[in-house]
XYZ file of C-alpha atoms in Angstrom:
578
model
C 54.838 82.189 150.006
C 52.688 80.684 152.357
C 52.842 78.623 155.057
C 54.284 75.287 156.747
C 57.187 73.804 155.219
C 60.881 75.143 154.267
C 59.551 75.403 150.569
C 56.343 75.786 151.467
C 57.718 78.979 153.901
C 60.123 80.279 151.914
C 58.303 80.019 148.532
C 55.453 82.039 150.069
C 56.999 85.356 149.948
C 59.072 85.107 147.145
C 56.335 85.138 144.847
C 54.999 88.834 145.198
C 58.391 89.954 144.683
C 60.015 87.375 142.274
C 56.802 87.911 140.036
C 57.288 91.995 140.138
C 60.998 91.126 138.909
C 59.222 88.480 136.192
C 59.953 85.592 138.329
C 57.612 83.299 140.936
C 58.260 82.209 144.167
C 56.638 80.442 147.311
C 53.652 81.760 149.006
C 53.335 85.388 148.696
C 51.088 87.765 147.094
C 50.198 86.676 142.991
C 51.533 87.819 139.650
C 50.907 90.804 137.997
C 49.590 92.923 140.520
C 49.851 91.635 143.685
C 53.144 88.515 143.594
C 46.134 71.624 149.003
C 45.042 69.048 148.450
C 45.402 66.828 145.304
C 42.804 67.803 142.075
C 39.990 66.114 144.257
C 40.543 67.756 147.526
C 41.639 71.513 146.593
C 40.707 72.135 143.061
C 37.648 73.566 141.862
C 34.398 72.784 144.260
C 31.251 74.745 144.026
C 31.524 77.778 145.754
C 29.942 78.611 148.669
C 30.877 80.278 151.921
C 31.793 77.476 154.271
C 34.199 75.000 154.198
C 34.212 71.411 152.792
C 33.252 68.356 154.858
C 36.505 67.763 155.991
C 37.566 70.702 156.439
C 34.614 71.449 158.532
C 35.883 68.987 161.134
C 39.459 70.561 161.501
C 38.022 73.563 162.243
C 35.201 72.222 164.729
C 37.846 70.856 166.663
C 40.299 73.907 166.443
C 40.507 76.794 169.570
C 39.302 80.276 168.311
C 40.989 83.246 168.422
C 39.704 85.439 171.318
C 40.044 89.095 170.713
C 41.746 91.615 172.602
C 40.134 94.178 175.165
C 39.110 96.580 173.572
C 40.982 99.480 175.774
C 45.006 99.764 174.789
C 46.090 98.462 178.427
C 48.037 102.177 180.461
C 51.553 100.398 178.913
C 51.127 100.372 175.704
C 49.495 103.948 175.620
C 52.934 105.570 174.472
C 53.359 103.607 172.117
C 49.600 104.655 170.362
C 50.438 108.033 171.017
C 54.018 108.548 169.015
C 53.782 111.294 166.177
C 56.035 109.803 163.495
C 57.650 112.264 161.093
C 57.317 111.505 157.415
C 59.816 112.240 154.791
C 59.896 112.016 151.436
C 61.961 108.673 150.465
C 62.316 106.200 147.532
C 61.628 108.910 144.646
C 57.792 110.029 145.215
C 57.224 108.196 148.236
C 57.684 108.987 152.243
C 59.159 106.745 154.730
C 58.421 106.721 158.756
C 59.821 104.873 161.637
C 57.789 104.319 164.995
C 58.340 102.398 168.113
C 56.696 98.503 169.119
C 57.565 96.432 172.489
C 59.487 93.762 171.438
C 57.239 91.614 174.143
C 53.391 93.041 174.090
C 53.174 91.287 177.535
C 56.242 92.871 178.715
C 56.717 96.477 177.221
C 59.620 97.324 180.113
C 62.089 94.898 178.107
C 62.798 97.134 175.301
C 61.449 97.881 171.784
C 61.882 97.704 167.764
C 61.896 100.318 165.420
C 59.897 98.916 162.519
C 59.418 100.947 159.007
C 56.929 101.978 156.862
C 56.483 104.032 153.760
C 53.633 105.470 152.002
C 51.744 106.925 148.676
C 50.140 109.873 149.367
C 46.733 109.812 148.037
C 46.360 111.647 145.089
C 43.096 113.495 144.646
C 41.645 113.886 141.091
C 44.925 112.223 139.915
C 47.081 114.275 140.502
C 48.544 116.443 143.208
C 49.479 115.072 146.978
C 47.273 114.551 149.671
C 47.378 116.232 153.302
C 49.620 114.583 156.411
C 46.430 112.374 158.195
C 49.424 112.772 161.229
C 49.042 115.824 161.795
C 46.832 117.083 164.572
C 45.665 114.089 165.874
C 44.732 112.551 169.271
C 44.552 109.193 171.096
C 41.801 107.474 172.572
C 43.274 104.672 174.755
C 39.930 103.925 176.261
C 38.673 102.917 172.729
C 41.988 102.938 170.584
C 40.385 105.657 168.221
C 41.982 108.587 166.825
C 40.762 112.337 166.645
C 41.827 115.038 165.493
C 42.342 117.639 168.251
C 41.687 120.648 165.803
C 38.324 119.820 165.075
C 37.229 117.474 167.252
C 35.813 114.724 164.529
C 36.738 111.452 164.055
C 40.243 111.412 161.585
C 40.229 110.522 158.267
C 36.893 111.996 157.107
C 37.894 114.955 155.082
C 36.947 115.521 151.380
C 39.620 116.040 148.543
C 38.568 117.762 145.644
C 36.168 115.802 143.307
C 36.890 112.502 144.406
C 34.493 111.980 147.435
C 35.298 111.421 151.192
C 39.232 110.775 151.777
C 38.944 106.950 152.813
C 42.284 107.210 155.113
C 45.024 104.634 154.937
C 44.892 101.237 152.982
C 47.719 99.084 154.485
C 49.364 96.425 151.949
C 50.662 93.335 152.441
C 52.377 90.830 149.956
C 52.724 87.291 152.146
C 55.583 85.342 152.829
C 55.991 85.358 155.702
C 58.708 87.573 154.883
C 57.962 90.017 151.877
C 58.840 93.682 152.523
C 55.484 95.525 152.239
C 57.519 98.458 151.558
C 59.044 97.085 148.541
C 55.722 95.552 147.329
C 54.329 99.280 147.640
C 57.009 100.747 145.827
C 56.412 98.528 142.842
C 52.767 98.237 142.580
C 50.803 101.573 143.900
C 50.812 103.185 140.667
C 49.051 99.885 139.119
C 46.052 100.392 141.781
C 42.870 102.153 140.419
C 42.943 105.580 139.917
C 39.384 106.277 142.093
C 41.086 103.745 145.170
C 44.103 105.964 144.749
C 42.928 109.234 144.801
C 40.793 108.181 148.001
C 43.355 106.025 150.014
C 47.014 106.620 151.290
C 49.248 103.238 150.338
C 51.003 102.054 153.158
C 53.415 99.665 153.352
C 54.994 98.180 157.119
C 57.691 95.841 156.812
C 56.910 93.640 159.635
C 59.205 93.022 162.546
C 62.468 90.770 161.419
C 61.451 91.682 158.114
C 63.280 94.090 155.238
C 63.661 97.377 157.048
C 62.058 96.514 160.222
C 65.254 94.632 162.564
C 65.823 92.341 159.714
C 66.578 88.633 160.428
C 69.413 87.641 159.037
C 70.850 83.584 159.222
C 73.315 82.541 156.791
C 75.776 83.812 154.472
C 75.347 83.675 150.543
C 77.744 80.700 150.021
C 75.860 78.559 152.663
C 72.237 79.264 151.223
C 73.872 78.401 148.377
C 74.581 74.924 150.145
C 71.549 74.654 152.017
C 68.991 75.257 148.426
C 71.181 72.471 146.943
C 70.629 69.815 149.732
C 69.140 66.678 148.642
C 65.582 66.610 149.857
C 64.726 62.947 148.419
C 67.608 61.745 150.816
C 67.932 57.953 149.844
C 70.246 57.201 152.727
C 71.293 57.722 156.261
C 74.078 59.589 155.542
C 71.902 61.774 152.925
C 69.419 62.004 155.760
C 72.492 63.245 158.102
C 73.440 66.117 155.426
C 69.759 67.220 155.140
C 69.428 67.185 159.368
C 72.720 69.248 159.199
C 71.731 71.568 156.706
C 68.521 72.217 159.020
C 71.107 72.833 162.027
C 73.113 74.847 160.726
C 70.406 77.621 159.407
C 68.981 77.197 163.034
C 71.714 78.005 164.378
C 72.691 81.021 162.385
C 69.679 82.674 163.150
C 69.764 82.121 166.840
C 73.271 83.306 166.433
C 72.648 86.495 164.525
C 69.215 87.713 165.530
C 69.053 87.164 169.363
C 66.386 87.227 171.575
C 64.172 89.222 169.277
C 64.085 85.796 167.412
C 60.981 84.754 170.027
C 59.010 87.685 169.263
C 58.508 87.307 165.611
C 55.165 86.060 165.216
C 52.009 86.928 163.220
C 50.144 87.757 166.787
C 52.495 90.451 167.658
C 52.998 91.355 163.916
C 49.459 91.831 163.858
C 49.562 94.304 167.111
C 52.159 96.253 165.372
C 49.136 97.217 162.533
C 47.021 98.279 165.004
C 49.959 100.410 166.788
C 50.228 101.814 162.814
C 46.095 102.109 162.352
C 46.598 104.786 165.393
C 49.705 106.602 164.403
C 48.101 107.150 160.806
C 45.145 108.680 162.118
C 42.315 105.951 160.923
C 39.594 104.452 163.756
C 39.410 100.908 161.508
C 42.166 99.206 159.495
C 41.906 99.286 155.841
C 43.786 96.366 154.633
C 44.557 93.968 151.440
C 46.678 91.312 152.061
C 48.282 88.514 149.804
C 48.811 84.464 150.760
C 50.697 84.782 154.267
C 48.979 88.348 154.168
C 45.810 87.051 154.783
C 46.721 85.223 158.258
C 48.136 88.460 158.892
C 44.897 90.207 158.192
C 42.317 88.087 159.290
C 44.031 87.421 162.918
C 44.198 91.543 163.148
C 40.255 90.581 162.729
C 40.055 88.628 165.259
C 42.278 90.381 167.752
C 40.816 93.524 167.291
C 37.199 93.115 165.475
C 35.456 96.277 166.321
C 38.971 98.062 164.504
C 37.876 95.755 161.249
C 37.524 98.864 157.881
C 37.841 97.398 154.728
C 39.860 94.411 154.699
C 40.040 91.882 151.173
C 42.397 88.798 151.893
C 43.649 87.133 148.384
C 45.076 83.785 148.319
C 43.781 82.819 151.715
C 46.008 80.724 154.093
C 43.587 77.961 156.815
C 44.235 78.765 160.019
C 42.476 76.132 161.275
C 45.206 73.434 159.596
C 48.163 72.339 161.842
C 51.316 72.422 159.755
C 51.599 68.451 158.968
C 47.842 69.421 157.340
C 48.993 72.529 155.559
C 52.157 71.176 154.461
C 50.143 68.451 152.891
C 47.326 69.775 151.323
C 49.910 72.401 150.059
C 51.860 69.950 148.146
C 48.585 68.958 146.403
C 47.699 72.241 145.704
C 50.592 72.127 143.861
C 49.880 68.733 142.319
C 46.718 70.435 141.134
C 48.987 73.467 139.180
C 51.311 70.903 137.858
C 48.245 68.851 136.279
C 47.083 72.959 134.612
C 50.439 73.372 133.300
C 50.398 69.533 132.014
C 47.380 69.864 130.246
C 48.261 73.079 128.701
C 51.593 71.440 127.410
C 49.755 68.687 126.028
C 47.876 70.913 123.667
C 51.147 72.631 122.309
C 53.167 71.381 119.535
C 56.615 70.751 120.677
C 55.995 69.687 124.252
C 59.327 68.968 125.892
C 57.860 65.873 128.090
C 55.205 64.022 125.308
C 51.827 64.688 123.919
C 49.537 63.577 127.165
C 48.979 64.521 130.153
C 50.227 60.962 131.590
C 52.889 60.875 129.636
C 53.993 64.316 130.580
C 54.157 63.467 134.421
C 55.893 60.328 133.459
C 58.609 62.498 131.760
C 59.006 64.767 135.116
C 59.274 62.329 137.610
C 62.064 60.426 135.378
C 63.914 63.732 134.526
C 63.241 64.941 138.462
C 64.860 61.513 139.639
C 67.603 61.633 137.165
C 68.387 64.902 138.744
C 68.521 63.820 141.740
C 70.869 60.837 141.242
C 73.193 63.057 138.627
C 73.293 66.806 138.997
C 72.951 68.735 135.588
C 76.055 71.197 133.990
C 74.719 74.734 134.484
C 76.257 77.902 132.851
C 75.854 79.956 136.344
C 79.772 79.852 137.261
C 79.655 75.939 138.165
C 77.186 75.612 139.689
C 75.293 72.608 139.069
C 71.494 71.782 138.879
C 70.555 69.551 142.095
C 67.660 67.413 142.142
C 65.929 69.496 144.953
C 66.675 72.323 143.201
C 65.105 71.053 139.901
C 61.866 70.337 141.959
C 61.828 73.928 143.476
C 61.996 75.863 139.171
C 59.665 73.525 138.646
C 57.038 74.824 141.686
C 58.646 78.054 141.166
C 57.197 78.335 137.455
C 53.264 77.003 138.855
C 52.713 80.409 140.661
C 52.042 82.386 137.547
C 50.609 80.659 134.294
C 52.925 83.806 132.353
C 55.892 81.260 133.788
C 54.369 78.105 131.729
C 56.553 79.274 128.577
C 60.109 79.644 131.173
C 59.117 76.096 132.285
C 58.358 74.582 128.980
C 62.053 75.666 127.411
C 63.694 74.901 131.096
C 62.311 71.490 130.470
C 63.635 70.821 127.240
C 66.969 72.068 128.049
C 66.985 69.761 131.182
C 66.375 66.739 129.130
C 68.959 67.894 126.516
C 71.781 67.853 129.889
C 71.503 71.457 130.489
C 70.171 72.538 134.064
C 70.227 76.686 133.744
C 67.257 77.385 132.926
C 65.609 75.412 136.059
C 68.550 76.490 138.064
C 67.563 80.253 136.741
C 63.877 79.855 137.991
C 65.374 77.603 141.643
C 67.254 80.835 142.223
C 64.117 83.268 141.583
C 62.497 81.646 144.312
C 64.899 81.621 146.794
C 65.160 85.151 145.577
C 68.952 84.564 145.154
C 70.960 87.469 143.150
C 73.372 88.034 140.277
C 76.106 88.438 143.135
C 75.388 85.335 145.280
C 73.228 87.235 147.825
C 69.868 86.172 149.254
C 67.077 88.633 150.302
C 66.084 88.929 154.715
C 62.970 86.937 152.754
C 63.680 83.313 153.596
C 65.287 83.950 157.209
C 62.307 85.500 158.583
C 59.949 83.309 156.496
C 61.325 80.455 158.393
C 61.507 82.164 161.768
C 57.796 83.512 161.716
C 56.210 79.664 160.648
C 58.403 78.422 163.396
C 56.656 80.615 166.216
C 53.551 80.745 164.267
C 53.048 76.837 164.501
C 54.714 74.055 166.469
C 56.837 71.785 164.126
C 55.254 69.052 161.992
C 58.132 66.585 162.311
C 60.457 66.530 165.286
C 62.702 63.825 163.416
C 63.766 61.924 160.310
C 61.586 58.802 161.417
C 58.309 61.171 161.739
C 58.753 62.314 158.114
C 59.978 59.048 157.031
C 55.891 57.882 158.875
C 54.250 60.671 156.703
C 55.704 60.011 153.286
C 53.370 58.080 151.892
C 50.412 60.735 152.673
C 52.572 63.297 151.354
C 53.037 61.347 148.448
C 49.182 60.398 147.687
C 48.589 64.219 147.696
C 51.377 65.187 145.176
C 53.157 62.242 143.545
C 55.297 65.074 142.254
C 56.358 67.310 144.997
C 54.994 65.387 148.132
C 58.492 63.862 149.179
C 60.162 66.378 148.316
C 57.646 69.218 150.648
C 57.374 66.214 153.200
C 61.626 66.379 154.022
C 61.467 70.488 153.636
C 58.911 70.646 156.377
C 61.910 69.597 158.764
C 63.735 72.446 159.431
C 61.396 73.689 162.549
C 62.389 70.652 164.413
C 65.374 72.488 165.379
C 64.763 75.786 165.525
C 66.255 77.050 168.779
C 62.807 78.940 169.883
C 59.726 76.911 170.810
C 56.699 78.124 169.291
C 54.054 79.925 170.915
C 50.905 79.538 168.233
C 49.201 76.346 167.174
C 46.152 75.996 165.054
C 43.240 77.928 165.786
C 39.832 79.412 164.105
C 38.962 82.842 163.621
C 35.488 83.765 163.888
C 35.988 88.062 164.305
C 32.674 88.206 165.739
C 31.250 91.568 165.268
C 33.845 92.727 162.258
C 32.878 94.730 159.556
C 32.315 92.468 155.881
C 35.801 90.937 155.296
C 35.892 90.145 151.654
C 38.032 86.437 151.075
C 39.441 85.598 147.444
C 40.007 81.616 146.442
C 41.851 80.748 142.764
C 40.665 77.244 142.518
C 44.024 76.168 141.040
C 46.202 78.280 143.194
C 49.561 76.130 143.588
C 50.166 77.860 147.411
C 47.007 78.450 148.916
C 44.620 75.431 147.883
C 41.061 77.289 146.894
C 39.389 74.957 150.263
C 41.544 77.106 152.135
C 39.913 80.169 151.047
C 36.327 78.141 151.534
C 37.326 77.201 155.185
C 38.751 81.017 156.168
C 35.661 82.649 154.823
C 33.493 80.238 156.289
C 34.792 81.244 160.126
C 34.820 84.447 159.844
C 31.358 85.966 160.896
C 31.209 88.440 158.128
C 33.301 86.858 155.534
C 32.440 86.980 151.930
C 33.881 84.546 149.522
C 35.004 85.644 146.094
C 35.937 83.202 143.676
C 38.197 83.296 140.357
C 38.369 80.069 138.694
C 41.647 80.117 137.003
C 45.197 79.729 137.523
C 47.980 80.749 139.740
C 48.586 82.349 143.416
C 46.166 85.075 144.237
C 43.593 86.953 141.784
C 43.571 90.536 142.579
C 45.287 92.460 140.337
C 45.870 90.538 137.198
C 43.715 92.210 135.016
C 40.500 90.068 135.790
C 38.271 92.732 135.449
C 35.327 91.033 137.888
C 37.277 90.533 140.434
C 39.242 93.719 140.016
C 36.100 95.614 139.969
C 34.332 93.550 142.921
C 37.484 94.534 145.267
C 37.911 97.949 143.944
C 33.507 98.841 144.703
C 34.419 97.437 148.135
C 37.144 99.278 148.660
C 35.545 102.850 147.927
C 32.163 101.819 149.358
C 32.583 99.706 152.213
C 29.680 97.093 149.812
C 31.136 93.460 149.594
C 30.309 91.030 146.551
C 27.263 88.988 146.751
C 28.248 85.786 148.614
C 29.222 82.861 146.378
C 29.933 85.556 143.543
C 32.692 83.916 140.873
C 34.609 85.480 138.219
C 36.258 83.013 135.382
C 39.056 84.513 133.042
């Protein structure tokens, strides 16, 4: 789930999760493993390092990131120096808590308790590996950890017949929003048995998120309400409903999470790693991070470059892009996965919307509008199929090409007057359970893009203006993503980001992965990040869906896995196909 928009927000995160559970969702880390432009501006392009001509001139004009000082400043020295216990947790795993100021600027004002859990590396493969906690010491003057036994810098022991112990390897699955502890607990025994036996898997639920002072907004009968809003709204008093709906989940968060609600944001998330990075006992953050992860990781690059270890960012979001730009160029990335999908269909006998591909987006946009004007019967308890919520299984089903069979028989049943199997894949991305309930995902997906960026519409009339741009880049899902990106024109916290490069001057090789169909993070996004980072290395996997590593692609698998264990990045402009 990456980025700008409600869908475009809330999908992000859903996807690492949804896909673990054999669903999809918005913007977080890829299928299997992990969780735009139209065809001509964020498809395929040949691959390279830098970004494209026009995306060169966003980021010539954007403000770079400027690191931190490299000293932790006398108030935040505590904080570095905590000695979290571990204990065992979650069958086979241990769980910590540790301390963060709530404001980095003003520690006095109080604190969160945030939450992380971990896989003990396993040397040889099998067997647990030794507490890197225990012992240790803090630097402030450099931020560095050693270990007060011997003296050395931590983290450089041996285990047994697997080579130097590597440290800790923190994981990250996008959103904003996706628990990193939950994302750990499904996928660390699917990680390479020579990155395993070398690395402890961490997983820190960031502030407002999961188990770290979860955000929490609106009850399960009003998300119910607010997914089903019509988001093609044909008239003012649709308009009105759609404004309201964006009120309301404004307000409940304001309501129900308090003044931590200002301090959410992927700067101060990003601070909270490094607090972690000292606390585990490593001098340089080892990190892999999925969709929204990679804004995560790459501004801990630029905040703290000289702390860079082994960082691979999969599915990479622009930072350079305002959110009007992302939310755009988002939509056509999903344009571009609806065109895969299309052709694919085409090819099959038994298509559910025609034999070609222009006859197949003729048949959505029909069945999406008839959807919109008439709600379909569902078998969920009554609950009817809404037009928005038609368009959201539809982008649901583009994260993962393993969802193109769901999406084909949701089709078909649509057309035949049945709306549960698009209803089915709606509430997989919203992350919605069997009960009614809805994940922390979406609240804090919404309130981190709302401090990360300042809002892309402050009214109807604004979106109403960029329609028809929206519209050229996804004749599909553009109005649809345009009306979504509303809801941070009300939030009740102003933001404190905007768009900015990151160049990490100085940083260790930072390894960047572009899909050039990914639906959620269009592949010139991945061309643009690794192009302003100094030491960024572009890997590319031409194929299909969000995010690459970890879906059995053995090049790219292998490339990330050799960097991993020896620090040696792929050749620049290195692609893997599938």
């Amino acid at each position: 789930m990456t980025a700008f928009g409600r869908r475009a927000r809330s999908a992000a995160a859903v996807l690492v999760l949804g896909l673990l559970a054999g669903s999809a969702g918005g913007c977080s880390a890829g299928p299997a493993g992990s969780a735009g432009a139209s065809a001509g501006a964020s498809g395929p392009s040949a691959a390279g390092s830098g970004p494209s001509a026009g995306a060169a001139a966003v980021v010539a004009a954007a403000t770079p990131l400027e690191p931190l000082p490299a000293a932790v400043p006398d108030a935040l020295a505590p904080y570095y120096a905590q000695r979290p216990v571990w204990q065992p947790c979650d069958g086979g795993f241990e769980c910590t808590t540790f301390r963060v100021p709530t404001d980095y600027d003003r520690p006095a004002d109080g604190d969160l308790t945030l939450s992380a859990a971990r896989a003990v590396a396993v040397p040889g493969g099998s067997g647990a590996g030794s507490d890197p906690g225990s012992g240790l010491g803090f630097d402030p003057a450099t931020g560095s950890v050693t270990n007060s036994v011997t003296g050395s810098a931590a983290g450089s022991g041996s285990s047994p017949g697997t080579g130097p112990r590597l440290g800790s390897l923190l994981l990250n699955p996008g959103g904003p929003g996706g628990s990193a502890i939950e994302y750990l607990e499904a996928v660390a025994r699917t990680y390479d048995g020579s990155v395993r036996a070398r690395y402890d898997l961490v997983g820190l639920d960031p502030r407002g998120v999961g188990r770290s002072n979860p955000v929490s907004c609106l009850s399960g009968e009003r998300m119910d309400a607010f997914t089903a809003v019509d988001l093609e709204p044909g008239d003012q008093r649709a308009v009105d409903a759609l404004v309201a709906a964006d009120k309301e989940f404004a307000e409940g968060c304001r309501r129900q999470a308090g003044p931590a609600l200002g301090h959410l944001s992927t700067v101060e998330a990003a601070r909270d790693m490094d607090v972690l990075r000292a606390l585990l006992g490593d001098e340089r953050l080892n990190f892999v991070g999925k969709s929204y992860g990679t804004f995560l990781g790459a501004t801990y690059a630029g905040l703290f470059p000289s702390r860079v270890g082994r960082l691979v960012l999969d599915g990479a979001m622009d930072p350079a892009l305002d959110s009007v730009a992302g939310n755009r160029t988002q939509a056509g990335g999903f344009e571009t996965a609806w065109a895969a999908f299309a052709e694919d269909c085409a090819g099959r006998a038994g298509c559910p919307l025609g034999r070609t591909v222009p006859q197949i987006g003729e048949q959505l946009s029909a069945l999406l509008e008839a959807v919109h004007a008439a709600p379909l019967p569902s078998t969920d308890h009554g609950r009817p199929l809404t037009g928005s919520q038609a368009t959201t299984g539809v982008i649901q089903a583009l994260y993962a090409d393993f969802l193109w069979p769901q999406l084909r028989s949701a089709l078909a049943d649509a057309r035949a007057g049945d709306g549960s199997g698009l209803l089915k894949l709606s509430d997989a991305y919203y992350g919605r359970g069997a009960d009614g309930s809805y994940p922390n995902l979406m609240f804090a997906n919404t309130a981190v893009n709302c401090l990360d960026l300042p809002a892309p519409f402050r009214t109807p009339e604004d979106v109403r203006r960029a329609l028809p741009d929206f519209e050229r880049a996804s004749p599909h899902f553009g109005r649809d993503m345009a009306w979504m990106a509303l809801t941070c024109a009300y939030w009740p916290v102003r933001a404190t980001g905007a768009a900015h490069t990151i160049r990490a001057a100085g940083a260790a090789p930072i390894v960047v992965i572009g899909t050039t169909r990914d639906p959620a993070t269009p592949y010139d996004w991945a061309r643009s990040l690794a192009g302003q980072l100094e030491s960024g290395r572009l890997l590319t996997y031409d194929g299909d869906g969000h995010t690459a590593y970890g879906r059995h692609n053995a090049c790219v698998d292998g490339a990330v896995d050799h960097f991993l264990l020896t620090g040696e990045p792929p050749e620049q402009g290195k692609r893997c196909g599938r």
